[in-house]
Each structure stands twice: as C-alpha cells, then as structure tokens.
Amino acid sequence: MFKNLSKELKEFILRGNVLDMAVGIIIGASFGKIVDSLVKDVIMPPIGVLLGKVDFSNLYFPIYPFGEHYNSLADAQAAGAVTINYGLFLNTVISFIVVAIAVFFVIKAINTLKTKMCKEEQVEEEATTKECPFCCSSIPLNAKKCPNCTSDL
C-alpha cells in the first residue's frame, strides 16, 4: 500500500504543473520582498516628507495601557503595550497595490502576446486552406476535388 502511495506521490510531484507552481511560489515570495522594500524604502519616505516628515512604519495607536506615550512603535512593543499599527497596515496596503499593478501589466502583456500568436496562426491556416464553393467546407489550397462533397474544383 505504501509503495503504491509513494509511486503516486512521485508522479504527482514530478508533473510539470506542480514544479511550475513551486517555482512560481518561490519567485513570488522573492518578488514580495522586493516590493516590500520598494514601498518601505523608496515610496513611503517621500510621501512621509510631503505629509510633514511622518514615518508611516512608526504610526500606531496604543490600546493598553491607554494614555501612555511612547517615542516609537519599537518602544511601545518593548514595554509590552498593545497597539494598533495602522502605519504598518498602510505600508502593506500600498505593497499590495504595487503587486496588483505589476501582476496586471504582466497578465496584460501575456494576453497581448497570446492574441498576436493566435492571429499569426490564423493567417498561416488561411494561407494553406481555401473554402469549397459547393459545400463551404475548408479544404487544402491545392485540392482539385473536394474531399467532403466530391465536387470538381
């Protein structure tokens, strides 16, 4: 029983789709880190400067103990305070938007490429076939007799 299960598992893992999915997940994780760095290190600092030198990753609201003030989120967390980290949430939302835009453009490029390839295939197919004037079926360009209705062309 286990021998058969092992064989099925190997076949499943070695399928192209599973390997493609694994590569996609690994690349996606790396891409996520790049986007996080882009948002945190490149996009948010200028936005923070435009909004009055605000560090978004340091924006938080203390819940417990209420009324306490800390100089930074790290200080609040070190003191054991419970906080709502809305600045980190904003960074995550912006990261998601950047990823969504990047994925949109990748999918758009792939769809454009597919459309061009389909049009090229149709042109090649049209160049090698013609339509029978009697039965309107598609036949080879050099045909002298229609294989469908046997009419002389």
PDB file of N, CA and C in Angstrom, residues 41-144:
ATOM      1  N   ASP A  41      11.228  51.492   1.570  1.00  0.00           N
ATOM      2  CA  ASP A  41      12.475  52.246   1.442  1.00  0.00           C
ATOM      3  C   ASP A  41      12.472  53.308   0.346  1.00  0.00           C
ATOM      4  N   VAL A  42      11.556  53.192  -0.637  1.00  0.00           N
ATOM      5  CA  VAL A  42      11.588  54.132  -1.764  1.00  0.00           C
ATOM      6  C   VAL A  42      10.313  54.975  -1.851  1.00  0.00           C
ATOM      7  N   ILE A  43       9.150  54.356  -1.748  1.00  0.00           N
ATOM      8  CA  ILE A  43       7.894  55.080  -1.950  1.00  0.00           C
ATOM      9  C   ILE A  43       7.463  55.848  -0.700  1.00  0.00           C
ATOM     10  N   MET A  44       7.491  55.204   0.457  1.00  0.00           N
ATOM     11  CA  MET A  44       6.948  55.824   1.664  1.00  0.00           C
ATOM     12  C   MET A  44       7.777  56.993   2.207  1.00  0.00           C
ATOM     13  N   PRO A  45       9.113  56.977   2.141  1.00  0.00           N
ATOM     14  CA  PRO A  45       9.845  58.145   2.666  1.00  0.00           C
ATOM     15  C   PRO A  45       9.474  59.472   1.993  1.00  0.00           C
ATOM     16  N   PRO A  46       9.386  59.548   0.639  1.00  0.00           N
ATOM     17  CA  PRO A  46       8.967  60.833   0.056  1.00  0.00           C
ATOM     18  C   PRO A  46       7.531  61.216   0.432  1.00  0.00           C
ATOM     19  N   ILE A  47       6.644  60.222   0.521  1.00  0.00           N
ATOM     20  CA  ILE A  47       5.267  60.523   0.931  1.00  0.00           C
ATOM     21  C   ILE A  47       5.274  61.053   2.362  1.00  0.00           C
ATOM     22  N   GLY A  48       6.074  60.434   3.224  1.00  0.00           N
ATOM     23  CA  GLY A  48       6.184  60.898   4.600  1.00  0.00           C
ATOM     24  C   GLY A  48       6.708  62.327   4.691  1.00  0.00           C
ATOM     25  N   VAL A  49       7.695  62.661   3.857  1.00  0.00           N
ATOM     26  CA  VAL A  49       8.244  64.022   3.851  1.00  0.00           C
ATOM     27  C   VAL A  49       7.180  65.007   3.381  1.00  0.00           C
ATOM     28  N   LEU A  50       6.425  64.639   2.333  1.00  0.00           N
ATOM     29  CA  LEU A  50       5.368  65.522   1.828  1.00  0.00           C
ATOM     30  C   LEU A  50       4.266  65.740   2.858  1.00  0.00           C
ATOM     31  N   LEU A  51       4.032  64.768   3.720  1.00  0.00           N
ATOM     32  CA  LEU A  51       2.985  64.878   4.733  1.00  0.00           C
ATOM     33  C   LEU A  51       3.519  65.378   6.074  1.00  0.00           C
ATOM     34  N   GLY A  52       4.686  65.969   6.079  1.00  0.00           N
ATOM     35  CA  GLY A  52       5.202  66.564   7.307  1.00  0.00           C
ATOM     36  C   GLY A  52       6.172  65.685   8.056  1.00  0.00           C
ATOM     37  N   LYS A  53       7.053  65.028   7.340  1.00  0.00           N
ATOM     38  CA  LYS A  53       8.095  64.180   7.932  1.00  0.00           C
ATOM     39  C   LYS A  53       7.511  63.080   8.822  1.00  0.00           C
ATOM     40  N   VAL A  54       6.539  62.367   8.287  1.00  0.00           N
ATOM     41  CA  VAL A  54       5.894  61.274   9.012  1.00  0.00           C
ATOM     42  C   VAL A  54       6.528  59.956   8.583  1.00  0.00           C
ATOM     43  N   ASP A  55       6.895  59.124   9.555  1.00  0.00           N
ATOM     44  CA  ASP A  55       7.386  57.775   9.279  1.00  0.00           C
ATOM     45  C   ASP A  55       6.201  56.828   9.428  1.00  0.00           C
ATOM     46  N   PHE A  56       5.665  56.341   8.294  1.00  0.00           N
ATOM     47  CA  PHE A  56       4.452  55.527   8.334  1.00  0.00           C
ATOM     48  C   PHE A  56       4.622  54.247   9.147  1.00  0.00           C
ATOM     49  N   SER A  57       5.818  53.685   9.126  1.00  0.00           N
ATOM     50  CA  SER A  57       6.012  52.441   9.868  1.00  0.00           C
ATOM     51  C   SER A  57       5.978  52.678  11.374  1.00  0.00           C
ATOM     52  N   ASN A  58       6.014  53.931  11.787  1.00  0.00           N
ATOM     53  CA  ASN A  58       6.003  54.278  13.206  1.00  0.00           C
ATOM     54  C   ASN A  58       4.640  54.781  13.669  1.00  0.00           C
ATOM     55  N   LEU A  59       3.640  54.761  12.802  1.00  0.00           N
ATOM     56  CA  LEU A  59       2.304  55.227  13.186  1.00  0.00           C
ATOM     57  C   LEU A  59       1.560  54.095  13.885  1.00  0.00           C
ATOM     58  N   TYR A  60       1.078  54.385  15.076  1.00  0.00           N
ATOM     59  CA  TYR A  60       0.344  53.379  15.846  1.00  0.00           C
ATOM     60  C   TYR A  60      -0.584  54.083  16.821  1.00  0.00           C
ATOM     61  N   PHE A  61      -1.509  53.315  17.341  1.00  0.00           N
ATOM     62  CA  PHE A  61      -2.427  53.812  18.354  1.00  0.00           C
ATOM     63  C   PHE A  61      -2.364  52.867  19.541  1.00  0.00           C
ATOM     64  N   PRO A  62      -1.938  53.348  20.720  1.00  0.00           N
ATOM     65  CA  PRO A  62      -1.854  52.450  21.875  1.00  0.00           C
ATOM     66  C   PRO A  62      -3.242  52.124  22.434  1.00  0.00           C
ATOM     67  N   ILE A  63      -3.481  50.848  22.674  1.00  0.00           N
ATOM     68  CA  ILE A  63      -4.759  50.423  23.250  1.00  0.00           C
ATOM     69  C   ILE A  63      -4.612  50.217  24.756  1.00  0.00           C
ATOM     70  N   TYR A  64      -3.548  49.523  25.121  1.00  0.00           N
ATOM     71  CA  TYR A  64      -3.328  49.229  26.539  1.00  0.00           C
ATOM     72  C   TYR A  64      -1.857  49.359  26.860  1.00  0.00           C
ATOM     73  N   PRO A  65      -1.416  50.023  27.825  1.00  0.00           N
ATOM     74  CA  PRO A  65      -2.171  50.882  28.739  1.00  0.00           C
ATOM     75  C   PRO A  65      -2.558  52.175  28.032  1.00  0.00           C
ATOM     76  N   PHE A  66      -3.814  52.547  28.150  1.00  0.00           N
ATOM     77  CA  PHE A  66      -4.359  53.713  27.460  1.00  0.00           C
ATOM     78  C   PHE A  66      -3.780  54.990  28.063  1.00  0.00           C
ATOM     79  N   GLY A  67      -3.430  55.926  27.208  1.00  0.00           N
ATOM     80  CA  GLY A  67      -2.915  57.208  27.665  1.00  0.00           C
ATOM     81  C   GLY A  67      -1.405  57.268  27.763  1.00  0.00           C
ATOM     82  N   GLU A  68      -0.743  56.149  27.738  1.00  0.00           N
ATOM     83  CA  GLU A  68       0.724  56.138  27.777  1.00  0.00           C
ATOM     84  C   GLU A  68       1.255  56.639  26.440  1.00  0.00           C
ATOM     85  N   HIS A  69       2.391  57.328  26.482  1.00  0.00           N
ATOM     86  CA  HIS A  69       3.020  57.810  25.245  1.00  0.00           C
ATOM     87  C   HIS A  69       4.415  57.189  25.120  1.00  0.00           C
ATOM     88  N   TYR A  70       4.692  56.715  23.926  1.00  0.00           N
ATOM     89  CA  TYR A  70       5.998  56.127  23.633  1.00  0.00           C
ATOM     90  C   TYR A  70       6.581  56.869  22.440  1.00  0.00           C
ATOM     91  N   ASN A  71       7.895  56.931  22.370  1.00  0.00           N
ATOM     92  CA  ASN A  71       8.550  57.668  21.291  1.00  0.00           C
ATOM     93  C   ASN A  71       8.450  56.966  19.947  1.00  0.00           C
ATOM     94  N   SER A  72       8.361  55.640  19.970  1.00  0.00           N
ATOM     95  CA  SER A  72       8.275  54.901  18.713  1.00  0.00           C
ATOM     96  C   SER A  72       7.491  53.617  18.939  1.00  0.00           C
ATOM     97  N   LEU A  73       7.137  52.980  17.850  1.00  0.00           N
ATOM     98  CA  LEU A  73       6.431  51.699  17.926  1.00  0.00           C
ATOM     99  C   LEU A  73       7.306  50.662  18.602  1.00  0.00           C
ATOM    100  N   ALA A  74       8.599  50.695  18.317  1.00  0.00           N
ATOM    101  CA  ALA A  74       9.523  49.734  18.930  1.00  0.00           C
ATOM    102  C   ALA A  74       9.548  49.908  20.442  1.00  0.00           C
ATOM    103  N   ASP A  75       9.521  51.163  20.913  1.00  0.00           N
ATOM    104  CA  ASP A  75       9.497  51.411  22.361  1.00  0.00           C
ATOM    105  C   ASP A  75       8.210  50.881  22.979  1.00  0.00           C
ATOM    106  N   ALA A  76       7.088  51.103  22.303  1.00  0.00           N
ATOM    107  CA  ALA A  76       5.799  50.625  22.808  1.00  0.00           C
ATOM    108  C   ALA A  76       5.775  49.103  22.877  1.00  0.00           C
ATOM    109  N   GLN A  77       6.286  48.456  21.839  1.00  0.00           N
ATOM    110  CA  GLN A  77       6.305  46.992  21.828  1.00  0.00           C
ATOM    111  C   GLN A  77       7.268  46.451  22.886  1.00  0.00           C
ATOM    112  N   ALA A  78       8.387  47.124  23.092  1.00  0.00           N
ATOM    113  CA  ALA A  78       9.340  46.698  24.116  1.00  0.00           C
ATOM    114  C   ALA A  78       8.736  46.815  25.520  1.00  0.00           C
ATOM    115  N   ALA A  79       7.863  47.804  25.709  1.00  0.00           N
ATOM    116  CA  ALA A  79       7.221  47.994  27.009  1.00  0.00           C
ATOM    117  C   ALA A  79       6.036  47.059  27.196  1.00  0.00           C
ATOM    118  N   GLY A  80       5.705  46.291  26.150  1.00  0.00           N
ATOM    119  CA  GLY A  80       4.590  45.344  26.248  1.00  0.00           C
ATOM    120  C   GLY A  80       3.233  45.975  26.004  1.00  0.00           C
ATOM    121  N   ALA A  81       3.207  47.167  25.420  1.00  0.00           N
ATOM    122  CA  ALA A  81       1.944  47.839  25.135  1.00  0.00           C
ATOM    123  C   ALA A  81       1.228  47.149  23.974  1.00  0.00           C
ATOM    124  N   VAL A  82      -0.089  47.153  24.046  1.00  0.00           N
ATOM    125  CA  VAL A  82      -0.913  46.628  22.955  1.00  0.00           C
ATOM    126  C   VAL A  82      -1.229  47.807  22.043  1.00  0.00           C
ATOM    127  N   THR A  83      -0.917  47.653  20.743  1.00  0.00           N
ATOM    128  CA  THR A  83      -1.066  48.767  19.811  1.00  0.00           C
ATOM    129  C   THR A  83      -1.784  48.339  18.546  1.00  0.00           C
ATOM    130  N   ILE A  84      -2.424  49.308  17.919  1.00  0.00           N
ATOM    131  CA  ILE A  84      -2.957  49.129  16.561  1.00  0.00           C
ATOM    132  C   ILE A  84      -1.957  49.808  15.641  1.00  0.00           C
ATOM    133  N   ASN A  85      -1.315  49.040  14.794  1.00  0.00           N
ATOM    134  CA  ASN A  85      -0.224  49.541  13.951  1.00  0.00           C
ATOM    135  C   ASN A  85      -0.755  49.937  12.576  1.00  0.00           C
ATOM    136  N   TYR A  86      -1.457  51.049  12.516  1.00  0.00           N
ATOM    137  CA  TYR A  86      -2.076  51.444  11.256  1.00  0.00           C
ATOM    138  C   TYR A  86      -1.055  51.918  10.226  1.00  0.00           C
ATOM    139  N   GLY A  87       0.113  52.358  10.638  1.00  0.00           N
ATOM    140  CA  GLY A  87       1.167  52.750   9.695  1.00  0.00           C
ATOM    141  C   GLY A  87       1.703  51.540   8.944  1.00  0.00           C
ATOM    142  N   LEU A  88       1.936  50.446   9.663  1.00  0.00           N
ATOM    143  CA  LEU A  88       2.379  49.212   9.006  1.00  0.00           C
ATOM    144  C   LEU A  88       1.296  48.679   8.082  1.00  0.00           C
ATOM    145  N   PHE A  89       0.037  48.852   8.495  1.00  0.00           N
ATOM    146  CA  PHE A  89      -1.080  48.432   7.644  1.00  0.00           C
ATOM    147  C   PHE A  89      -1.087  49.236   6.345  1.00  0.00           C
ATOM    148  N   LEU A  90      -0.860  50.547   6.434  1.00  0.00           N
ATOM    149  CA  LEU A  90      -0.796  51.375   5.215  1.00  0.00           C
ATOM    150  C   LEU A  90       0.327  50.908   4.295  1.00  0.00           C
ATOM    151  N   ASN A  91       1.484  50.587   4.870  1.00  0.00           N
ATOM    152  CA  ASN A  91       2.599  50.069   4.060  1.00  0.00           C
ATOM    153  C   ASN A  91       2.186  48.781   3.354  1.00  0.00           C
ATOM    154  N   THR A  92       1.486  47.891   4.060  1.00  0.00           N
ATOM    155  CA  THR A  92       1.058  46.619   3.477  1.00  0.00           C
ATOM    156  C   THR A  92       0.051  46.848   2.357  1.00  0.00           C
ATOM    157  N   VAL A  93      -0.877  47.790   2.560  1.00  0.00           N
ATOM    158  CA  VAL A  93      -1.871  48.086   1.518  1.00  0.00           C
ATOM    159  C   VAL A  93      -1.178  48.622   0.274  1.00  0.00           C
ATOM    160  N   ILE A  94      -0.226  49.521   0.456  1.00  0.00           N
ATOM    161  CA  ILE A  94       0.496  50.073  -0.696  1.00  0.00           C
ATOM    162  C   ILE A  94       1.312  48.977  -1.378  1.00  0.00           C
ATOM    163  N   SER A  95       1.917  48.077  -0.602  1.00  0.00           N
ATOM    164  CA  SER A  95       2.638  46.938  -1.195  1.00  0.00           C
ATOM    165  C   SER A  95       1.698  46.094  -2.042  1.00  0.00           C
ATOM    166  N   PHE A  96       0.505  45.829  -1.529  1.00  0.00           N
ATOM    167  CA  PHE A  96      -0.480  45.050  -2.281  1.00  0.00           C
ATOM    168  C   PHE A  96      -0.844  45.743  -3.587  1.00  0.00           C
ATOM    169  N   ILE A  97      -1.033  47.049  -3.537  1.00  0.00           N
ATOM    170  CA  ILE A  97      -1.402  47.793  -4.752  1.00  0.00           C
ATOM    171  C   ILE A  97      -0.273  47.720  -5.777  1.00  0.00           C
ATOM    172  N   VAL A  98       0.972  47.849  -5.330  1.00  0.00           N
ATOM    173  CA  VAL A  98       2.112  47.745  -6.254  1.00  0.00           C
ATOM    174  C   VAL A  98       2.154  46.362  -6.888  1.00  0.00           C
ATOM    175  N   VAL A  99       1.969  45.306  -6.082  1.00  0.00           N
ATOM    176  CA  VAL A  99       1.967  43.940  -6.618  1.00  0.00           C
ATOM    177  C   VAL A  99       0.811  43.767  -7.595  1.00  0.00           C
ATOM    178  N   ALA A 100      -0.368  44.266  -7.245  1.00  0.00           N
ATOM    179  CA  ALA A 100      -1.529  44.132  -8.128  1.00  0.00           C
ATOM    180  C   ALA A 100      -1.285  44.819  -9.466  1.00  0.00           C
ATOM    181  N   ILE A 101      -0.691  45.987  -9.437  1.00  0.00           N
ATOM    182  CA  ILE A 101      -0.391  46.703 -10.689  1.00  0.00           C
ATOM    183  C   ILE A 101       0.637  45.923 -11.510  1.00  0.00           C
ATOM    184  N   ALA A 102       1.666  45.405 -10.854  1.00  0.00           N
ATOM    185  CA  ALA A 102       2.687  44.630 -11.571  1.00  0.00           C
ATOM    186  C   ALA A 102       2.072  43.377 -12.197  1.00  0.00           C
ATOM    187  N   VAL A 103       1.253  42.663 -11.442  1.00  0.00           N
ATOM    188  CA  VAL A 103       0.601  41.458 -11.972  1.00  0.00           C
ATOM    189  C   VAL A 103      -0.321  41.831 -13.126  1.00  0.00           C
ATOM    190  N   PHE A 104      -1.049  42.942 -13.004  1.00  0.00           N
ATOM    191  CA  PHE A 104      -1.931  43.391 -14.085  1.00  0.00           C
ATOM    192  C   PHE A 104      -1.148  43.585 -15.374  1.00  0.00           C
ATOM    193  N   PHE A 105      -0.006  44.270 -15.289  1.00  0.00           N
ATOM    194  CA  PHE A 105       0.776  44.523 -16.501  1.00  0.00           C
ATOM    195  C   PHE A 105       1.389  43.238 -17.068  1.00  0.00           C
ATOM    196  N   VAL A 106       1.784  42.311 -16.211  1.00  0.00           N
ATOM    197  CA  VAL A 106       2.307  41.029 -16.699  1.00  0.00           C
ATOM    198  C   VAL A 106       1.204  40.258 -17.428  1.00  0.00           C
ATOM    199  N   ILE A 107       0.023  40.168 -16.826  1.00  0.00           N
ATOM    200  CA  ILE A 107      -1.102  39.456 -17.451  1.00  0.00           C
ATOM    201  C   ILE A 107      -1.508  40.138 -18.747  1.00  0.00           C
ATOM    202  N   LYS A 108      -1.524  41.466 -18.749  1.00  0.00           N
ATOM    203  CA  LYS A 108      -1.875  42.206 -19.967  1.00  0.00           C
ATOM    204  C   LYS A 108      -0.878  41.908 -21.090  1.00  0.00           C
ATOM    205  N   ALA A 109       0.410  41.863 -20.760  1.00  0.00           N
ATOM    206  CA  ALA A 109       1.443  41.560 -21.762  1.00  0.00           C
ATOM    207  C   ALA A 109       1.270  40.135 -22.289  1.00  0.00           C
ATOM    208  N   ILE A 110       0.992  39.193 -21.399  1.00  0.00           N
ATOM    209  CA  ILE A 110       0.792  37.804 -21.825  1.00  0.00           C
ATOM    210  C   ILE A 110      -0.427  37.691 -22.732  1.00  0.00           C
ATOM    211  N   ASN A 111      -1.522  38.351 -22.375  1.00  0.00           N
ATOM    212  CA  ASN A 111      -2.727  38.301 -23.208  1.00  0.00           C
ATOM    213  C   ASN A 111      -2.493  38.936 -24.573  1.00  0.00           C
ATOM    214  N   THR A 112      -1.739  40.028 -24.614  1.00  0.00           N
ATOM    215  CA  THR A 112      -1.408  40.663 -25.893  1.00  0.00           C
ATOM    216  C   THR A 112      -0.574  39.723 -26.756  1.00  0.00           C
ATOM    217  N   LEU A 113       0.397  39.063 -26.139  1.00  0.00           N
ATOM    218  CA  LEU A 113       1.240  38.110 -26.861  1.00  0.00           C
ATOM    219  C   LEU A 113       0.411  36.943 -27.380  1.00  0.00           C
ATOM    220  N   LYS A 114      -0.500  36.428 -26.561  1.00  0.00           N
ATOM    221  CA  LYS A 114      -1.366  35.322 -26.992  1.00  0.00           C
ATOM    222  C   LYS A 114      -2.229  35.741 -28.175  1.00  0.00           C
ATOM    223  N   THR A 115      -2.774  36.939 -28.122  1.00  0.00           N
ATOM    224  CA  THR A 115      -3.616  37.432 -29.212  1.00  0.00           C
ATOM    225  C   THR A 115      -2.822  37.525 -30.506  1.00  0.00           C
ATOM    226  N   LYS A 116      -1.602  38.044 -30.432  1.00  0.00           N
ATOM    227  CA  LYS A 116      -0.755  38.137 -31.625  1.00  0.00           C
ATOM    228  C   LYS A 116      -0.431  36.757 -32.177  1.00  0.00           C
ATOM    229  N   MET A 117      -0.127  35.806 -31.284  1.00  0.00           N
ATOM    230  CA  MET A 117       0.209  34.453 -31.731  1.00  0.00           C
ATOM    231  C   MET A 117      -1.003  33.781 -32.386  1.00  0.00           C
ATOM    232  N   CYS A 118      -2.194  33.983 -31.827  1.00  0.00           N
ATOM    233  CA  CYS A 118      -3.406  33.394 -32.413  1.00  0.00           C
ATOM    234  C   CYS A 118      -3.670  33.976 -33.792  1.00  0.00           C
ATOM    235  N   LYS A 119      -3.457  35.283 -33.952  1.00  0.00           N
ATOM    236  CA  LYS A 119      -3.661  35.914 -35.255  1.00  0.00           C
ATOM    237  C   LYS A 119      -2.673  35.363 -36.283  1.00  0.00           C
ATOM    238  N   GLU A 120      -1.416  35.159 -35.871  1.00  0.00           N
ATOM    239  CA  GLU A 120      -0.407  34.602 -36.782  1.00  0.00           C
ATOM    240  C   GLU A 120      -0.773  33.181 -37.190  1.00  0.00           C
ATOM    241  N   GLU A 121      -1.277  32.392 -36.250  1.00  0.00           N
ATOM    242  CA  GLU A 121      -1.692  31.023 -36.560  1.00  0.00           C
ATOM    243  C   GLU A 121      -2.869  31.023 -37.528  1.00  0.00           C
ATOM    244  N   GLN A 122      -3.801  31.964 -37.346  1.00  0.00           N
ATOM    245  CA  GLN A 122      -4.948  32.043 -38.242  1.00  0.00           C
ATOM    246  C   GLN A 122      -4.500  32.424 -39.646  1.00  0.00           C
ATOM    247  N   VAL A 123      -3.541  33.346 -39.755  1.00  0.00           N
ATOM    248  CA  VAL A 123      -3.034  33.759 -41.066  1.00  0.00           C
ATOM    249  C   VAL A 123      -2.365  32.568 -41.743  1.00  0.00           C
ATOM    250  N   GLU A 124      -1.561  31.793 -40.985  1.00  0.00           N
ATOM    251  CA  GLU A 124      -0.907  30.619 -41.560  1.00  0.00           C
ATOM    252  C   GLU A 124      -1.941  29.590 -42.002  1.00  0.00           C
ATOM    253  N   GLU A 125      -2.988  29.395 -41.188  1.00  0.00           N
ATOM    254  CA  GLU A 125      -4.016  28.421 -41.528  1.00  0.00           C
ATOM    255  C   GLU A 125      -4.793  28.860 -42.762  1.00  0.00           C
ATOM    256  N   GLU A 126      -5.092  30.145 -42.865  1.00  0.00           N
ATOM    257  CA  GLU A 126      -5.829  30.653 -44.009  1.00  0.00           C
ATOM    258  C   GLU A 126      -5.004  30.538 -45.286  1.00  0.00           C
ATOM    259  N   ALA A 127      -3.722  30.673 -45.193  1.00  0.00           N
ATOM    260  CA  ALA A 127      -2.872  30.606 -46.371  1.00  0.00           C
ATOM    261  C   ALA A 127      -2.756  29.181 -46.910  1.00  0.00           C
ATOM    262  N   THR A 128      -3.016  28.171 -46.114  1.00  0.00           N
ATOM    263  CA  THR A 128      -2.884  26.789 -46.559  1.00  0.00           C
ATOM    264  C   THR A 128      -4.226  26.136 -46.897  1.00  0.00           C
ATOM    265  N   THR A 129      -5.321  26.854 -46.659  1.00  0.00           N
ATOM    266  CA  THR A 129      -6.646  26.279 -46.960  1.00  0.00           C
ATOM    267  C   THR A 129      -7.480  27.258 -47.770  1.00  0.00           C
ATOM    268  N   LYS A 130      -8.514  26.700 -48.377  1.00  0.00           N
ATOM    269  CA  LYS A 130      -9.500  27.519 -49.068  1.00  0.00           C
ATOM    270  C   LYS A 130     -10.869  26.918 -48.809  1.00  0.00           C
ATOM    271  N   GLU A 131     -11.900  27.611 -49.222  1.00  0.00           N
ATOM    272  CA  GLU A 131     -13.261  27.146 -48.977  1.00  0.00           C
ATOM    273  C   GLU A 131     -13.847  26.566 -50.255  1.00  0.00           C
ATOM    274  N   CYS A 132     -14.474  25.397 -50.117  1.00  0.00           N
ATOM    275  CA  CYS A 132     -15.150  24.778 -51.262  1.00  0.00           C
ATOM    276  C   CYS A 132     -16.369  25.621 -51.622  1.00  0.00           C
ATOM    277  N   PRO A 133     -16.519  26.015 -52.895  1.00  0.00           N
ATOM    278  CA  PRO A 133     -17.663  26.858 -53.275  1.00  0.00           C
ATOM    279  C   PRO A 133     -19.001  26.105 -53.253  1.00  0.00           C
ATOM    280  N   PHE A 134     -18.959  24.775 -53.184  1.00  0.00           N
ATOM    281  CA  PHE A 134     -20.190  23.997 -53.210  1.00  0.00           C
ATOM    282  C   PHE A 134     -20.703  23.657 -51.801  1.00  0.00           C
ATOM    283  N   CYS A 135     -19.808  23.180 -50.929  1.00  0.00           N
ATOM    284  CA  CYS A 135     -20.258  22.766 -49.581  1.00  0.00           C
ATOM    285  C   CYS A 135     -19.741  23.684 -48.477  1.00  0.00           C
ATOM    286  N   CYS A 136     -18.937  24.685 -48.837  1.00  0.00           N
ATOM    287  CA  CYS A 136     -18.404  25.685 -47.893  1.00  0.00           C
ATOM    288  C   CYS A 136     -17.523  25.100 -46.794  1.00  0.00           C
ATOM    289  N   SER A 137     -16.929  23.943 -47.026  1.00  0.00           N
ATOM    290  CA  SER A 137     -16.015  23.378 -46.035  1.00  0.00           C
ATOM    291  C   SER A 137     -14.592  23.817 -46.356  1.00  0.00           C
ATOM    292  N   SER A 138     -13.726  23.749 -45.350  1.00  0.00           N
ATOM    293  CA  SER A 138     -12.335  24.132 -45.506  1.00  0.00           C
ATOM    294  C   SER A 138     -11.569  22.967 -46.121  1.00  0.00           C
ATOM    295  N   ILE A 139     -10.836  23.262 -47.216  1.00  0.00           N
ATOM    296  CA  ILE A 139     -10.089  22.218 -47.926  1.00  0.00           C
ATOM    297  C   ILE A 139      -8.679  22.726 -48.215  1.00  0.00           C
ATOM    298  N   PRO A 140      -7.720  21.829 -48.489  1.00  0.00           N
ATOM    299  CA  PRO A 140      -6.365  22.269 -48.811  1.00  0.00           C
ATOM    300  C   PRO A 140      -6.344  23.187 -50.032  1.00  0.00           C
ATOM    301  N   LEU A 141      -5.420  24.097 -50.046  1.00  0.00           N
ATOM    302  CA  LEU A 141      -5.314  25.102 -51.096  1.00  0.00           C
ATOM    303  C   LEU A 141      -5.105  24.473 -52.471  1.00  0.00           C
ATOM    304  N   ASN A 142      -4.356  23.389 -52.577  1.00  0.00           N
ATOM    305  CA  ASN A 142      -4.041  22.759 -53.861  1.00  0.00           C
ATOM    306  C   ASN A 142      -5.038  21.675 -54.277  1.00  0.00           C
ATOM    307  N   ALA A 143      -6.123  21.513 -53.558  1.00  0.00           N
ATOM    308  CA  ALA A 143      -7.079  20.437 -53.864  1.00  0.00           C
ATOM    309  C   ALA A 143      -7.755  20.694 -55.204  1.00  0.00           C
ATOM    310  N   LYS A 144      -7.921  19.600 -55.982  1.00  0.00           N
ATOM    311  CA  LYS A 144      -8.621  19.654 -57.274  1.00  0.00           C
ATOM    312  C   LYS A 144     -10.051  19.152 -57.140  1.00  0.00           C
TER     313      LYS A 144
END
